[in-house]
Amino acid sequence: LPDVHFLYMLRFFFRTIISESKYGLQKALCYNEWRSFRGLERRSAMLKLLVVDDNNRDRRVAREMSIWQDLNIQVIGEAANGHLALEQIEHLGVPDIVLTDVSMPYMDGMTLSKKLQQDYPRVHVLFMSYYEEFEYARNAISVHADAYIVKPLREKEVRAAVEKALDVIYRERNRQSEQKDLQKRLEQ
């Protein structure tokens, strides 16, 4: 397989040529893409998603959305409640994002989110629910959820919520990468 860094560089230069030939000099868009390129690990490794919902149909809909490949996300598993989700995490590894229902038997999404916050603070939680009540959304904010999505799930809404979470994840990873680089320079 070709080197991932090479492919991104090729993509950047190809986009620059296309944008210059079709729309005049639109280097700003490509330059911003090139600047965000500094953390190449940002796109090189697939991010992991765990879907948690007691409703089989909703779990299937979430799992089979076409946006995951576009966003470089792999659905690593699914669970019917919070307890099973924690077991999945032990077996499959820690996901980057957990898309969970709020109301489930045995362990609900709020309790799962609190447990994840304690044990795996880098996991980003997105809540989904049929309830549009303000109290649910307020509780989601109190447990540091990245988003609250009202069911039935629509790809456009899920994509917007996931992209916000991805932006935070990538910024965190780039900051960590820059800190490691700085640490290496200081050690030399």
PDB file of C-alpha atoms in Angstrom:
ATOM      1  CA  LEU A   1       0.000   0.000   0.000  1.00  0.00           C
ATOM      2  CA  PRO A   2       1.222   3.521  -0.707  1.00  0.00           C
ATOM      3  CA  ASP A   3       2.277   5.702   2.196  1.00  0.00           C
ATOM      4  CA  VAL A   4      -0.685   7.595   3.695  1.00  0.00           C
ATOM      5  CA  HIS A   5       1.296  10.841   3.909  1.00  0.00           C
ATOM      6  CA  PHE A   6       2.117  10.597   0.205  1.00  0.00           C
ATOM      7  CA  LEU A   7      -1.559  10.075  -0.669  1.00  0.00           C
ATOM      8  CA  TYR A   8      -2.602  13.168   1.284  1.00  0.00           C
ATOM      9  CA  MET A   9       0.103  15.249  -0.365  1.00  0.00           C
ATOM     10  CA  LEU A  10      -1.026  13.976  -3.766  1.00  0.00           C
ATOM     11  CA  ARG A  11      -4.636  14.811  -2.913  1.00  0.00           C
ATOM     12  CA  PHE A  12      -3.650  18.321  -1.834  1.00  0.00           C
ATOM     13  CA  PHE A  13      -1.737  19.067  -5.020  1.00  0.00           C
ATOM     14  CA  PHE A  14      -4.454  17.522  -7.193  1.00  0.00           C
ATOM     15  CA  ARG A  15      -7.105  19.702  -5.523  1.00  0.00           C
ATOM     16  CA  THR A  16      -4.949  22.773  -6.022  1.00  0.00           C
ATOM     17  CA  ILE A  17      -4.636  22.082  -9.750  1.00  0.00           C
ATOM     18  CA  ILE A  18      -8.378  21.406 -10.106  1.00  0.00           C
ATOM     19  CA  SER A  19      -9.396  24.523  -8.191  1.00  0.00           C
ATOM     20  CA  GLU A  20      -6.996  26.736 -10.168  1.00  0.00           C
ATOM     21  CA  SER A  21      -8.146  25.406 -13.513  1.00  0.00           C
ATOM     22  CA  LYS A  22     -11.906  25.578 -12.809  1.00  0.00           C
ATOM     23  CA  TYR A  23     -12.332  28.549 -10.540  1.00  0.00           C
ATOM     24  CA  GLY A  24      -9.275  30.723 -10.928  1.00  0.00           C
ATOM     25  CA  LEU A  25      -6.907  31.048  -8.026  1.00  0.00           C
ATOM     26  CA  GLN A  26      -8.655  29.606  -4.994  1.00  0.00           C
ATOM     27  CA  LYS A  27      -5.582  28.635  -3.046  1.00  0.00           C
ATOM     28  CA  ALA A  28      -7.063  29.709   0.289  1.00  0.00           C
ATOM     29  CA  LEU A  29      -9.229  26.603   0.550  1.00  0.00           C
ATOM     30  CA  CYS A  30      -6.332  24.327  -0.321  1.00  0.00           C
ATOM     31  CA  TYR A  31      -3.967  26.252   1.930  1.00  0.00           C
ATOM     32  CA  ASN A  32      -6.339  25.761   4.887  1.00  0.00           C
ATOM     33  CA  GLU A  33      -6.508  22.084   4.053  1.00  0.00           C
ATOM     34  CA  TRP A  34      -2.705  21.991   3.867  1.00  0.00           C
ATOM     35  CA  ARG A  35      -2.425  23.755   7.251  1.00  0.00           C
ATOM     36  CA  SER A  36      -4.794  21.273   8.900  1.00  0.00           C
ATOM     37  CA  PHE A  37      -2.587  18.606   7.382  1.00  0.00           C
ATOM     38  CA  ARG A  38       0.100  19.103  10.022  1.00  0.00           C
ATOM     39  CA  GLY A  39      -1.361  16.318  12.115  1.00  0.00           C
ATOM     40  CA  LEU A  40      -1.360  13.621   9.440  1.00  0.00           C
ATOM     41  CA  GLU A  41      -2.362  11.031  12.015  1.00  0.00           C
ATOM     42  CA  ARG A  42      -5.650  12.933  11.964  1.00  0.00           C
ATOM     43  CA  ARG A  43      -6.851  10.994   8.949  1.00  0.00           C
ATOM     44  CA  SER A  44      -4.470   8.054   8.761  1.00  0.00           C
ATOM     45  CA  ALA A  45      -6.060   5.844  11.438  1.00  0.00           C
ATOM     46  CA  MET A  46      -9.747   5.039  11.417  1.00  0.00           C
ATOM     47  CA  LEU A  47     -11.627   6.201  14.450  1.00  0.00           C
ATOM     48  CA  LYS A  48     -13.766   3.710  16.348  1.00  0.00           C
ATOM     49  CA  LEU A  49     -17.469   4.009  17.125  1.00  0.00           C
ATOM     50  CA  LEU A  50     -19.634   1.937  19.469  1.00  0.00           C
ATOM     51  CA  VAL A  51     -23.441   2.033  19.039  1.00  0.00           C
ATOM     52  CA  VAL A  52     -25.526   1.489  22.197  1.00  0.00           C
ATOM     53  CA  ASP A  53     -29.312   1.230  21.997  1.00  0.00           C
ATOM     54  CA  ASP A  54     -31.912  -1.207  23.331  1.00  0.00           C
ATOM     55  CA  ASN A  55     -33.950  -0.909  20.125  1.00  0.00           C
ATOM     56  CA  ASN A  56     -32.612  -3.331  17.477  1.00  0.00           C
ATOM     57  CA  ARG A  57     -33.964  -1.276  14.585  1.00  0.00           C
ATOM     58  CA  ASP A  58     -32.392   1.958  15.802  1.00  0.00           C
ATOM     59  CA  ARG A  59     -29.091   0.168  16.408  1.00  0.00           C
ATOM     60  CA  ARG A  60     -29.158  -1.243  12.877  1.00  0.00           C
ATOM     61  CA  VAL A  61     -29.992   2.159  11.362  1.00  0.00           C
ATOM     62  CA  ALA A  62     -27.106   3.787  13.231  1.00  0.00           C
ATOM     63  CA  ARG A  63     -24.683   0.988  12.366  1.00  0.00           C
ATOM     64  CA  GLU A  64     -25.529   0.947   8.652  1.00  0.00           C
ATOM     65  CA  MET A  65     -25.370   4.691   7.951  1.00  0.00           C
ATOM     66  CA  SER A  66     -23.359   5.516   4.872  1.00  0.00           C
ATOM     67  CA  ILE A  67     -21.567   8.426   6.570  1.00  0.00           C
ATOM     68  CA  TRP A  68     -19.151   6.284   8.574  1.00  0.00           C
ATOM     69  CA  GLN A  69     -16.808   5.528   5.698  1.00  0.00           C
ATOM     70  CA  ASP A  70     -16.856   9.162   4.551  1.00  0.00           C
ATOM     71  CA  LEU A  71     -15.874  10.262   8.062  1.00  0.00           C
ATOM     72  CA  ASN A  72     -13.175   7.586   8.394  1.00  0.00           C
ATOM     73  CA  ILE A  73     -15.031   5.837  11.207  1.00  0.00           C
ATOM     74  CA  GLN A  74     -15.306   2.119  11.825  1.00  0.00           C
ATOM     75  CA  VAL A  75     -18.282   0.773  13.791  1.00  0.00           C
ATOM     76  CA  ILE A  76     -16.493  -1.677  16.076  1.00  0.00           C
ATOM     77  CA  GLY A  77     -19.534  -3.018  17.884  1.00  0.00           C
ATOM     78  CA  GLU A  78     -22.965  -2.519  19.301  1.00  0.00           C
ATOM     79  CA  ALA A  79     -24.704  -3.153  22.588  1.00  0.00           C
ATOM     80  CA  ALA A  80     -28.275  -3.197  23.896  1.00  0.00           C
ATOM     81  CA  ASN A  81     -27.503  -1.379  27.173  1.00  0.00           C
ATOM     82  CA  GLY A  82     -24.755   0.290  29.161  1.00  0.00           C
ATOM     83  CA  HIS A  83     -23.561  -2.884  30.902  1.00  0.00           C
ATOM     84  CA  LEU A  84     -23.114  -4.681  27.597  1.00  0.00           C
ATOM     85  CA  ALA A  85     -21.392  -1.602  26.175  1.00  0.00           C
ATOM     86  CA  LEU A  86     -18.787  -1.695  28.952  1.00  0.00           C
ATOM     87  CA  GLU A  87     -18.235  -5.405  28.256  1.00  0.00           C
ATOM     88  CA  GLN A  88     -17.813  -4.630  24.538  1.00  0.00           C
ATOM     89  CA  ILE A  89     -15.234  -1.981  25.393  1.00  0.00           C
ATOM     90  CA  GLU A  90     -13.269  -4.499  27.468  1.00  0.00           C
ATOM     91  CA  HIS A  91     -13.246  -6.987  24.574  1.00  0.00           C
ATOM     92  CA  LEU A  92     -12.969  -4.692  21.551  1.00  0.00           C
ATOM     93  CA  GLY A  93     -10.950  -1.812  22.956  1.00  0.00           C
ATOM     94  CA  VAL A  94     -11.849   1.745  23.798  1.00  0.00           C
ATOM     95  CA  PRO A  95     -13.806   3.546  21.058  1.00  0.00           C
ATOM     96  CA  ASP A  96     -13.253   7.175  20.169  1.00  0.00           C
ATOM     97  CA  ILE A  97     -16.998   7.853  20.034  1.00  0.00           C
ATOM     98  CA  VAL A  98     -19.989   6.207  21.712  1.00  0.00           C
ATOM     99  CA  LEU A  99     -23.385   6.840  20.123  1.00  0.00           C
ATOM    100  CA  THR A 100     -25.864   5.892  22.848  1.00  0.00           C
ATOM    101  CA  ASP A 101     -29.561   6.002  23.579  1.00  0.00           C
ATOM    102  CA  VAL A 102     -30.538   7.904  26.712  1.00  0.00           C
ATOM    103  CA  SER A 103     -33.193   5.533  28.023  1.00  0.00           C
ATOM    104  CA  MET A 104     -32.269   1.823  28.236  1.00  0.00           C
ATOM    105  CA  PRO A 105     -32.808  -0.990  30.738  1.00  0.00           C
ATOM    106  CA  TYR A 106     -30.118  -2.085  33.240  1.00  0.00           C
ATOM    107  CA  MET A 107     -27.824   0.896  32.601  1.00  0.00           C
ATOM    108  CA  ASP A 108     -29.087   3.987  30.805  1.00  0.00           C
ATOM    109  CA  GLY A 109     -27.069   6.312  28.609  1.00  0.00           C
ATOM    110  CA  MET A 110     -26.537   8.923  31.324  1.00  0.00           C
ATOM    111  CA  THR A 111     -25.032   6.384  33.715  1.00  0.00           C
ATOM    112  CA  LEU A 112     -22.930   4.924  30.914  1.00  0.00           C
ATOM    113  CA  SER A 113     -21.652   8.393  30.041  1.00  0.00           C
ATOM    114  CA  LYS A 114     -20.657   9.063  33.670  1.00  0.00           C
ATOM    115  CA  LYS A 115     -18.851   5.718  33.843  1.00  0.00           C
ATOM    116  CA  LEU A 116     -17.049   6.411  30.566  1.00  0.00           C
ATOM    117  CA  GLN A 117     -16.072   9.872  31.817  1.00  0.00           C
ATOM    118  CA  GLN A 118     -14.475   8.279  34.900  1.00  0.00           C
ATOM    119  CA  ASP A 119     -12.761   5.320  33.231  1.00  0.00           C
ATOM    120  CA  TYR A 120     -12.129   6.575  29.690  1.00  0.00           C
ATOM    121  CA  PRO A 121     -12.135  10.391  29.689  1.00  0.00           C
ATOM    122  CA  ARG A 122     -11.085  10.642  26.029  1.00  0.00           C
ATOM    123  CA  VAL A 123     -14.244   8.898  24.787  1.00  0.00           C
ATOM    124  CA  HIS A 124     -16.751  11.292  23.228  1.00  0.00           C
ATOM    125  CA  VAL A 125     -20.426  10.556  23.875  1.00  0.00           C
ATOM    126  CA  LEU A 126     -23.277  11.410  21.535  1.00  0.00           C
ATOM    127  CA  PHE A 127     -26.786  10.880  22.891  1.00  0.00           C
ATOM    128  CA  MET A 128     -29.782   9.903  20.807  1.00  0.00           C
ATOM    129  CA  SER A 129     -33.376   9.740  21.999  1.00  0.00           C
ATOM    130  CA  TYR A 130     -36.982   9.981  20.901  1.00  0.00           C
ATOM    131  CA  TYR A 131     -37.516  12.538  23.655  1.00  0.00           C
ATOM    132  CA  GLU A 132     -37.197  16.186  22.746  1.00  0.00           C
ATOM    133  CA  GLU A 133     -37.690  17.271  26.354  1.00  0.00           C
ATOM    134  CA  PHE A 134     -35.388  19.978  27.633  1.00  0.00           C
ATOM    135  CA  GLU A 135     -34.592  17.993  30.787  1.00  0.00           C
ATOM    136  CA  TYR A 136     -32.946  15.203  28.775  1.00  0.00           C
ATOM    137  CA  ALA A 137     -30.842  17.668  26.811  1.00  0.00           C
ATOM    138  CA  ARG A 138     -29.849  19.472  30.020  1.00  0.00           C
ATOM    139  CA  ASN A 139     -28.803  16.170  31.598  1.00  0.00           C
ATOM    140  CA  ALA A 140     -26.766  15.370  28.491  1.00  0.00           C
ATOM    141  CA  ILE A 141     -24.907  18.639  28.903  1.00  0.00           C
ATOM    142  CA  SER A 142     -24.292  17.931  32.585  1.00  0.00           C
ATOM    143  CA  VAL A 143     -22.480  14.681  31.741  1.00  0.00           C
ATOM    144  CA  HIS A 144     -20.361  16.412  29.070  1.00  0.00           C
ATOM    145  CA  ALA A 145     -22.047  14.864  26.037  1.00  0.00           C
ATOM    146  CA  ASP A 146     -20.880  16.169  22.673  1.00  0.00           C
ATOM    147  CA  ALA A 147     -24.372  16.134  21.153  1.00  0.00           C
ATOM    148  CA  TYR A 148     -28.023  15.251  21.676  1.00  0.00           C
ATOM    149  CA  ILE A 149     -29.671  13.844  18.551  1.00  0.00           C
ATOM    150  CA  VAL A 150     -33.439  13.380  18.344  1.00  0.00           C
ATOM    151  CA  LYS A 151     -34.629  10.111  16.801  1.00  0.00           C
ATOM    152  CA  PRO A 152     -35.514   8.941  14.234  1.00  0.00           C
ATOM    153  CA  LEU A 153     -31.904   9.280  13.168  1.00  0.00           C
ATOM    154  CA  ARG A 154     -31.230  11.267  10.025  1.00  0.00           C
ATOM    155  CA  GLU A 155     -27.834  11.056   8.403  1.00  0.00           C
ATOM    156  CA  LYS A 156     -27.525  14.813   8.037  1.00  0.00           C
ATOM    157  CA  GLU A 157     -28.075  15.420  11.773  1.00  0.00           C
ATOM    158  CA  VAL A 158     -25.839  12.536  12.811  1.00  0.00           C
ATOM    159  CA  ARG A 159     -23.100  13.716  10.445  1.00  0.00           C
ATOM    160  CA  ALA A 160     -23.220  17.249  11.879  1.00  0.00           C
ATOM    161  CA  ALA A 161     -22.983  15.940  15.455  1.00  0.00           C
ATOM    162  CA  VAL A 162     -20.188  13.496  14.636  1.00  0.00           C
ATOM    163  CA  GLU A 163     -18.213  16.124  12.716  1.00  0.00           C
ATOM    164  CA  LYS A 164     -18.267  18.387  15.781  1.00  0.00           C
ATOM    165  CA  ALA A 165     -16.957  15.533  17.916  1.00  0.00           C
ATOM    166  CA  LEU A 166     -14.313  14.722  15.303  1.00  0.00           C
ATOM    167  CA  ASP A 167     -13.151  18.311  15.294  1.00  0.00           C
ATOM    168  CA  VAL A 168     -12.553  18.118  19.054  1.00  0.00           C
ATOM    169  CA  ILE A 169     -10.832  14.725  18.748  1.00  0.00           C
ATOM    170  CA  TYR A 170      -8.505  15.952  16.003  1.00  0.00           C
ATOM    171  CA  ARG A 171      -7.641  19.123  17.911  1.00  0.00           C
ATOM    172  CA  GLU A 172      -6.815  17.042  21.003  1.00  0.00           C
ATOM    173  CA  ARG A 173      -4.657  14.679  18.980  1.00  0.00           C
ATOM    174  CA  ASN A 174      -2.845  17.498  17.210  1.00  0.00           C
ATOM    175  CA  ARG A 175      -2.189  19.215  20.541  1.00  0.00           C
ATOM    176  CA  GLN A 176      -0.806  15.948  21.973  1.00  0.00           C
ATOM    177  CA  SER A 177       1.358  15.467  18.900  1.00  0.00           C
ATOM    178  CA  GLU A 178       2.708  19.007  19.176  1.00  0.00           C
ATOM    179  CA  GLN A 179       3.426  18.484  22.885  1.00  0.00           C
ATOM    180  CA  LYS A 180       5.334  15.283  22.117  1.00  0.00           C
ATOM    181  CA  ASP A 181       7.337  17.068  19.418  1.00  0.00           C
ATOM    182  CA  LEU A 182       8.140  19.885  21.818  1.00  0.00           C
ATOM    183  CA  GLN A 183       9.130  17.396  24.517  1.00  0.00           C
ATOM    184  CA  LYS A 184      11.484  15.635  22.063  1.00  0.00           C
ATOM    185  CA  ARG A 185      13.073  18.944  21.088  1.00  0.00           C
ATOM    186  CA  LEU A 186      13.605  19.874  24.722  1.00  0.00           C
ATOM    187  CA  GLU A 187      15.245  16.510  25.433  1.00  0.00           C
ATOM    188  CA  GLN A 188      17.733  16.994  22.581  1.00  0.00           C
TER     189      GLN A 188
END
